[in-house]
Amino acid sequence: MIKHKSTLAKLLAKENITVQYGNYKTAWFDIKNRVLGLPLWKDMGKDVSDLLIGHEVGHALFTPYAGWHDSPEKLEGCPRTYINVVEDARIERHIKDAYVGLIAPMARGYKKLFDDGFFGEEFHDIDWDKVKLIDKINLKAKVGAHLEVPMNDEEIVFYKRSMTTTTFDEVLDLVRDILAYTKKKAKVKKKKMILDQLVMTIKTSKRH
């Protein structure tokens, strides 16, 4: 099975990438050294295996080294965690376009991971107002078919952009916009909290 997975990954990547296995929390791909790491999970199943390989090969084929989350480059206004989310959506769309046979197993793989609690298990108790937009986009892009992720009109626009980026430069532009929106929203929320506290203080002082 391991030999079969390695061969599949190399064929999809169209190059003799190095494939290694270990007790990893998830799969990963080293863009610079061309190494694919796959976790040795129990009861992974073929669909999850195809999902992990398809996703990481997507990075191998479509993600440039410059700006990758493990690279030394620093990109102004582009946190690596944000880049990861938007780039994931872009490369998954590209890998599915390149290999349509991956569409169904990747969808089933995400369902299994969601059902197994890989993305968390307490979604019914989440205060979505406290969840950052980038995390909403990540969940909606990967398991939106199995989880209702509420978004306001502004957030929906950012989500749709994340699902239609074509180039890595577009990813970076979107990341900067998402970060700016998140910071603006945090400032507005902070001002509202201060205002609410002030109103409460005035009301309390009037009672006395």
Coordinates of C-alpha atoms in Angstrom, one line a residue:
M1 CA 0.0 0.0 0.0
I2 CA 2.8 2.4 0.9
K3 CA 4.6 1.6 -2.3
H4 CA 1.4 2.2 -4.3
K5 CA 0.8 5.6 -2.6
S6 CA 4.3 6.7 -3.3
T7 CA 4.0 5.7 -7.0
L8 CA 0.6 7.5 -7.2
A9 CA 2.0 10.7 -5.7
K10 CA 5.0 10.7 -8.1
L11 CA 2.8 10.1 -11.1
L12 CA 0.4 12.9 -10.2
A13 CA 3.3 15.3 -9.4
K14 CA 4.9 14.5 -12.8
E15 CA 8.3 14.3 -11.1
N16 CA 10.3 12.0 -8.9
I17 CA 9.4 13.7 -5.6
T18 CA 10.6 12.1 -2.4
V19 CA 7.7 10.5 -0.4
Q20 CA 8.2 9.7 3.3
Y21 CA 6.0 8.5 6.1
G22 CA 5.9 9.3 9.8
N23 CA 3.8 10.1 12.8
Y24 CA 2.8 13.4 11.4
K25 CA -0.4 15.3 12.5
T26 CA -1.2 15.8 8.9
A27 CA 0.3 15.6 5.4
W28 CA 2.7 18.2 4.2
F29 CA 4.9 19.1 1.2
D30 CA 8.3 20.8 1.3
I31 CA 8.2 23.0 -1.7
K32 CA 12.0 23.7 -1.8
N33 CA 13.3 20.2 -1.3
R34 CA 10.4 18.4 -3.1
V35 CA 9.5 16.1 -0.2
L36 CA 6.0 14.8 0.5
G37 CA 5.2 13.7 4.0
L38 CA 2.3 11.4 4.7
P39 CA 1.0 10.5 8.2
L40 CA 0.6 6.9 9.3
W41 CA -3.0 7.2 10.6
K42 CA -4.9 4.1 11.6
D43 CA -8.0 3.4 9.5
M44 CA -7.2 6.2 7.1
G45 CA -9.0 4.7 4.2
K46 CA -8.5 5.2 0.5
D47 CA -10.5 8.4 0.2
V48 CA -8.6 10.2 3.0
S49 CA -5.3 8.9 1.5
D50 CA -6.3 10.2 -2.0
L51 CA -7.4 13.5 -0.5
L52 CA -4.0 14.0 1.3
I53 CA -2.0 13.0 -1.7
G54 CA -4.1 15.1 -4.1
H55 CA -3.9 18.1 -1.9
E56 CA -0.2 18.0 -1.4
V57 CA 0.6 17.2 -5.0
G58 CA -1.5 20.3 -5.7
H59 CA 1.1 22.3 -3.8
A60 CA 3.9 20.5 -5.7
L61 CA 2.4 21.4 -9.0
F62 CA 1.0 24.9 -8.4
T63 CA 2.5 26.6 -5.3
P64 CA 5.7 28.6 -5.9
Y65 CA 8.5 28.5 -3.4
A66 CA 8.5 32.2 -2.8
G67 CA 6.0 33.0 0.0
W68 CA 5.3 29.4 1.0
H69 CA 4.6 29.0 4.7
D70 CA 7.9 27.2 5.4
S71 CA 10.0 29.5 3.2
P72 CA 12.3 32.2 4.7
E73 CA 10.7 35.0 2.6
K74 CA 8.6 37.5 4.4
L75 CA 5.7 39.0 2.5
E76 CA 4.4 42.4 3.7
G77 CA 0.9 42.1 5.0
C78 CA 0.6 38.4 4.3
P79 CA 0.6 36.1 7.4
R80 CA 1.6 32.6 6.4
T81 CA -1.4 31.1 8.2
Y82 CA -3.7 33.3 6.0
I83 CA -1.7 32.4 2.8
N84 CA -2.1 28.7 3.7
V85 CA -5.9 28.9 3.7
V86 CA -6.4 30.8 0.5
E87 CA -3.7 28.9 -1.3
D88 CA -5.2 25.6 -0.2
A89 CA -8.5 26.6 -2.0
R90 CA -6.6 27.6 -5.1
I91 CA -4.4 24.5 -5.5
E92 CA -7.3 22.2 -4.7
R93 CA -9.3 23.7 -7.5
H94 CA -6.4 23.4 -9.9
I95 CA -5.6 19.8 -9.0
K96 CA -9.2 18.8 -9.5
D97 CA -9.2 20.5 -12.9
A98 CA -6.1 18.6 -13.8
Y99 CA -7.3 15.2 -12.4
V100 CA -11.1 15.1 -12.4
G101 CA -10.9 11.6 -10.9
L102 CA -9.8 13.1 -7.6
I103 CA -13.0 15.2 -7.2
A104 CA -15.2 12.5 -5.7
P105 CA -12.6 10.8 -3.4
M106 CA -11.4 14.2 -2.1
A107 CA -15.0 15.1 -1.2
R108 CA -15.5 11.8 0.5
G109 CA -12.2 12.2 2.3
Y110 CA -13.2 15.6 3.7
K111 CA -16.5 14.1 4.9
K112 CA -14.7 11.3 6.7
L113 CA -12.3 13.8 8.4
F114 CA -15.2 16.0 9.4
D115 CA -17.1 13.0 10.8
D116 CA -14.0 11.9 12.7
G117 CA -13.7 15.3 14.4
F118 CA -10.5 16.3 12.5
F119 CA -11.9 19.9 12.2
G120 CA -13.3 20.0 15.8
E121 CA -16.4 18.5 17.4
E122 CA -18.2 21.4 19.2
F123 CA -19.5 23.4 16.2
H124 CA -23.0 23.6 17.7
D125 CA -21.7 25.6 20.6
I126 CA -19.6 28.0 18.5
D127 CA -20.1 31.8 18.7
W128 CA -19.5 32.5 15.1
D129 CA -19.1 36.2 15.8
K130 CA -15.8 35.4 17.5
V131 CA -14.5 33.3 14.7
K132 CA -12.0 35.0 12.3
L133 CA -13.0 35.4 8.7
I134 CA -10.0 33.4 7.5
D135 CA -11.1 30.4 9.7
K136 CA -14.6 30.6 8.3
I137 CA -13.2 30.6 4.8
N138 CA -11.1 27.5 5.6
L139 CA -14.0 25.6 7.1
K140 CA -16.5 26.6 4.3
A141 CA -14.0 25.7 1.6
K142 CA -13.2 22.3 3.0
V143 CA -16.3 21.0 4.8
G144 CA -19.0 23.5 3.9
A145 CA -21.1 20.7 2.5
H146 CA -21.3 19.2 6.0
L147 CA -21.3 22.3 8.2
E148 CA -23.2 25.6 7.9
V149 CA -20.7 28.4 8.2
P150 CA -22.6 31.7 8.6
M151 CA -21.2 34.7 6.8
N152 CA -22.4 38.3 6.3
D153 CA -22.6 39.9 2.9
E154 CA -19.0 41.3 3.1
E155 CA -17.6 37.9 4.2
I156 CA -19.3 36.1 1.4
V157 CA -17.5 38.3 -1.1
F158 CA -14.2 37.4 0.4
Y159 CA -15.1 33.7 0.3
K160 CA -16.1 33.8 -3.3
R161 CA -12.8 35.5 -4.2
S162 CA -10.9 32.7 -2.4
M163 CA -12.7 30.1 -4.5
T164 CA -11.8 31.8 -7.7
T165 CA -8.2 33.0 -7.4
T166 CA -6.1 31.8 -10.3
T167 CA -2.6 33.0 -9.6
F168 CA -0.4 33.1 -6.4
D169 CA -0.3 36.9 -6.7
E170 CA -4.1 37.0 -6.5
V171 CA -3.8 34.9 -3.4
L172 CA -1.5 37.4 -1.8
D173 CA -3.8 40.3 -2.8
L174 CA -6.8 38.6 -1.3
V175 CA -4.9 37.8 1.9
R176 CA -4.0 41.4 2.4
D177 CA -7.7 42.4 1.9
I178 CA -8.9 39.8 4.3
L179 CA -6.4 40.9 6.9
A180 CA -7.4 44.5 6.5
Y181 CA -11.1 43.6 6.9
T182 CA -10.3 41.5 10.0
K183 CA -8.4 44.4 11.6
K184 CA -11.1 46.9 10.8
K185 CA -13.8 44.6 12.2
A186 CA -11.7 44.1 15.4
K187 CA -11.4 47.8 15.9
V188 CA -15.1 48.4 15.4
K189 CA -15.9 45.6 17.9
K190 CA -13.5 47.0 20.5
K191 CA -15.0 50.5 20.2
K192 CA -18.5 49.0 20.7
M193 CA -17.3 47.2 23.8
I194 CA -15.8 50.4 25.2
L195 CA -19.0 52.3 24.4
D196 CA -21.2 49.6 26.0
Q197 CA -19.0 49.6 29.1
L198 CA -19.3 53.4 29.3
V199 CA -23.1 53.3 29.0
M200 CA -23.3 50.6 31.7
T201 CA -21.1 52.7 34.0
I202 CA -23.3 55.8 33.5
K203 CA -26.4 53.8 34.2
T204 CA -24.9 52.3 37.3
S205 CA -23.8 55.7 38.6
K206 CA -27.3 57.2 38.1
R207 CA -28.8 54.5 40.2
H208 CA -26.6 55.6 43.1

